Amino acid sequence: MRKRKKYVTDEADSPFVGVALLLKERYERVVILTWNIRDYLEEKLAKDGIFVTTPPEFLRRLRDNGGGKP
């Protein structure tokens, strides 16, 4: 619990980081899709290969990159 709190400013968002951290054990990159990006410490998460973005931004990047990394 403590580790995931260092990535958010609102504790209510920490379970989503917890899931992302678990997924990182298996996947190279993980994306948290949310309308509420302001509560995530994006730079810290990115250092660990976890990216935070909004759904429209995620779709735009997929389109622009031909399905490449976010």
Backbone as CSV, one residue per row, in Angstrom:
resi,resn,N_x,N_y,N_z,CA_x,CA_y,CA_z,C_x,C_y,C_z
1,MET,0.826,-1.197,0.000,0.000,0.000,0.000,0.863,1.250,0.000
2,ARG,1.895,1.244,0.779,2.744,2.427,0.932,3.398,2.819,-0.396
3,LYS,3.873,1.826,-1.153,4.559,2.125,-2.409,3.625,2.814,-3.401
4,ARG,2.391,2.354,-3.491,1.492,2.938,-4.478,1.052,4.347,-4.104
5,LYS,1.082,4.702,-2.835,0.706,6.051,-2.405,1.705,7.099,-2.873
6,LYS,2.951,6.705,-3.110,3.958,7.684,-3.537,3.740,8.156,-4.974
7,TYR,2.783,7.547,-5.680,2.513,7.892,-7.070,1.258,8.737,-7.265
8,VAL,0.519,9.028,-6.183,-0.744,9.764,-6.313,-0.844,10.859,-5.263
9,THR,-1.663,11.864,-5.566,-1.927,12.914,-4.579,-3.238,12.662,-3.853
10,ASP,-4.067,11.766,-4.388,-5.338,11.407,-3.774,-5.336,9.902,-3.512
11,GLU,-5.420,9.528,-2.247,-5.365,8.109,-1.872,-6.407,7.256,-2.570
12,ALA,-7.524,7.855,-2.952,-8.582,7.100,-3.623,-8.112,6.525,-4.964
13,ASP,-7.060,7.096,-5.523,-6.526,6.606,-6.793,-5.443,5.541,-6.623
14,SER,-5.019,5.301,-5.413,-3.929,4.347,-5.192,-4.251,2.909,-5.603
15,PRO,-5.502,2.424,-5.523,-5.758,1.053,-5.997,-5.453,0.871,-7.485
16,PHE,-5.669,1.913,-8.281,-5.379,1.813,-9.712,-3.875,1.708,-9.955
17,VAL,-3.107,2.413,-9.154,-1.650,2.302,-9.238,-1.216,0.913,-8.779
18,GLY,-1.875,0.403,-7.756,-1.559,-0.946,-7.279,-1.723,-1.990,-8.374
19,VAL,-2.803,-1.892,-9.106,-3.038,-2.818,-10.228,-1.968,-2.623,-11.302
20,ALA,-1.654,-1.373,-11.606,-0.613,-1.097,-12.612,0.732,-1.675,-12.187
21,LEU,1.063,-1.556,-10.917,2.331,-2.113,-10.427,2.351,-3.633,-10.564
22,LEU,1.228,-4.277,-10.303,1.151,-5.733,-10.487,1.309,-6.103,-11.965
23,LEU,0.677,-5.345,-12.842,0.794,-5.615,-14.274,2.216,-5.410,-14.783
24,LYS,2.954,-4.491,-14.180,4.346,-4.231,-14.575,5.226,-5.453,-14.369
25,GLU,4.835,-6.343,-13.488,5.619,-7.563,-13.288,5.575,-8.448,-14.530
26,ARG,4.564,-8.264,-15.352,4.394,-9.106,-16.527,4.590,-8.368,-17.856
27,TYR,4.276,-7.084,-17.871,4.311,-6.310,-19.108,5.348,-5.196,-19.041
28,GLU,5.922,-4.881,-20.200,6.949,-3.836,-20.262,6.374,-2.453,-19.970
29,ARG,5.191,-2.174,-20.532,4.532,-0.873,-20.352,3.105,-1.076,-19.893
30,VAL,2.658,-0.193,-19.029,1.277,-0.224,-18.537,0.724,1.188,-18.661
31,VAL,-0.537,1.282,-19.056,-1.190,2.588,-19.197,-2.403,2.634,-18.279
32,ILE,-2.499,3.702,-17.500,-3.694,3.967,-16.707,-4.509,4.978,-17.509
33,LEU,-5.716,4.578,-17.911,-6.610,5.483,-18.633,-7.563,6.103,-17.627
34,THR,-7.604,7.411,-17.598,-8.453,8.106,-16.630,-8.767,9.506,-17.123
35,TRP,-9.882,10.027,-16.676,-10.213,11.429,-16.932,-9.579,12.312,-15.867
36,ASN,-9.033,11.698,-14.823,-8.543,12.402,-13.645,-7.023,12.308,-13.542
37,ILE,-6.294,12.800,-14.528,-4.838,12.638,-14.525,-4.143,13.525,-13.494
38,ARG,-4.815,14.554,-13.021,-4.160,15.507,-12.104,-3.754,14.874,-10.764
39,ASP,-4.384,13.768,-10.373,-4.054,13.143,-9.093,-2.908,12.133,-9.177
40,TYR,-2.373,11.944,-10.363,-1.276,10.992,-10.555,0.033,11.745,-10.754
41,LEU,1.088,11.259,-10.142,2.421,11.856,-10.297,3.062,11.190,-11.516
42,GLU,2.771,11.771,-12.678,3.110,11.155,-13.956,4.601,10.896,-14.150
43,GLU,5.444,11.809,-13.722,6.893,11.616,-13.905,7.388,10.407,-13.125
44,LYS,6.926,10.264,-11.892,7.347,9.117,-11.075,6.850,7.815,-11.682
45,LEU,5.600,7.807,-12.126,5.049,6.603,-12.731,5.784,6.251,-14.021
46,ALA,6.071,7.246,-14.841,6.751,7.003,-16.115,8.133,6.385,-15.907
47,LYS,8.815,6.780,-14.836,10.132,6.190,-14.549,10.022,4.688,-14.328
48,ASP,8.848,4.245,-13.875,8.623,2.819,-13.652,7.864,2.157,-14.801
49,GLY,7.746,2.875,-15.926,7.101,2.291,-17.097,5.587,2.285,-17.046
50,ILE,5.011,3.139,-16.212,3.555,3.256,-16.111,3.177,4.647,-16.595
51,PHE,2.267,4.690,-17.559,1.880,5.951,-18.163,0.426,6.258,-17.856
52,VAL,0.132,7.522,-17.640,-1.223,7.973,-17.326,-1.678,8.898,-18.438
53,THR,-2.852,8.634,-18.958,-3.387,9.461,-20.038,-4.909,9.379,-20.054
54,THR,-5.515,10.302,-20.776,-6.967,10.269,-20.937,-7.327,9.325,-22.081
55,PRO,-8.543,8.809,-22.098,-8.935,7.920,-23.203,-8.770,8.552,-24.591
56,PRO,-9.202,9.809,-24.809,-9.012,10.381,-26.154,-7.536,10.525,-26.544
57,GLU,-6.703,10.897,-25.578,-5.268,11.035,-25.865,-4.659,9.677,-26.206
58,PHE,-5.060,8.646,-25.491,-4.578,7.295,-25.760,-4.941,6.867,-27.183
59,LEU,-6.186,7.099,-27.576,-6.623,6.731,-28.925,-5.894,7.542,-29.989
60,ARG,-5.658,8.824,-29.715,-4.925,9.661,-30.664,-3.510,9.128,-30.863
61,ARG,-2.862,8.776,-29.766,-1.490,8.256,-29.874,-1.449,6.928,-30.600
62,LEU,-2.432,6.075,-30.354,-2.492,4.811,-31.088,-2.615,5.072,-32.588
63,ARG,-3.486,6.000,-32.937,-3.702,6.325,-34.351,-2.418,6.912,-34.951
64,ASP,-1.810,7.854,-34.248,-0.615,8.538,-34.777,0.609,7.622,-34.849
65,ASN,0.689,6.666,-33.950,1.839,5.761,-33.900,1.574,4.426,-34.572
66,GLY,0.434,4.288,-35.179,0.105,3.006,-35.818,0.023,1.878,-34.820
67,GLY,-0.431,2.178,-33.598,-0.565,1.143,-32.569,0.682,0.989,-31.716
68,GLY,1.637,1.898,-31.861,2.889,1.808,-31.092,2.732,2.216,-29.654
69,LYS,3.842,2.464,-28.977,3.805,2.775,-27.553,3.078,4.091,-27.287
70,PRO,2.462,4.200,-26.101,1.673,5.373,-25.755,2.439,6.614,-25.628
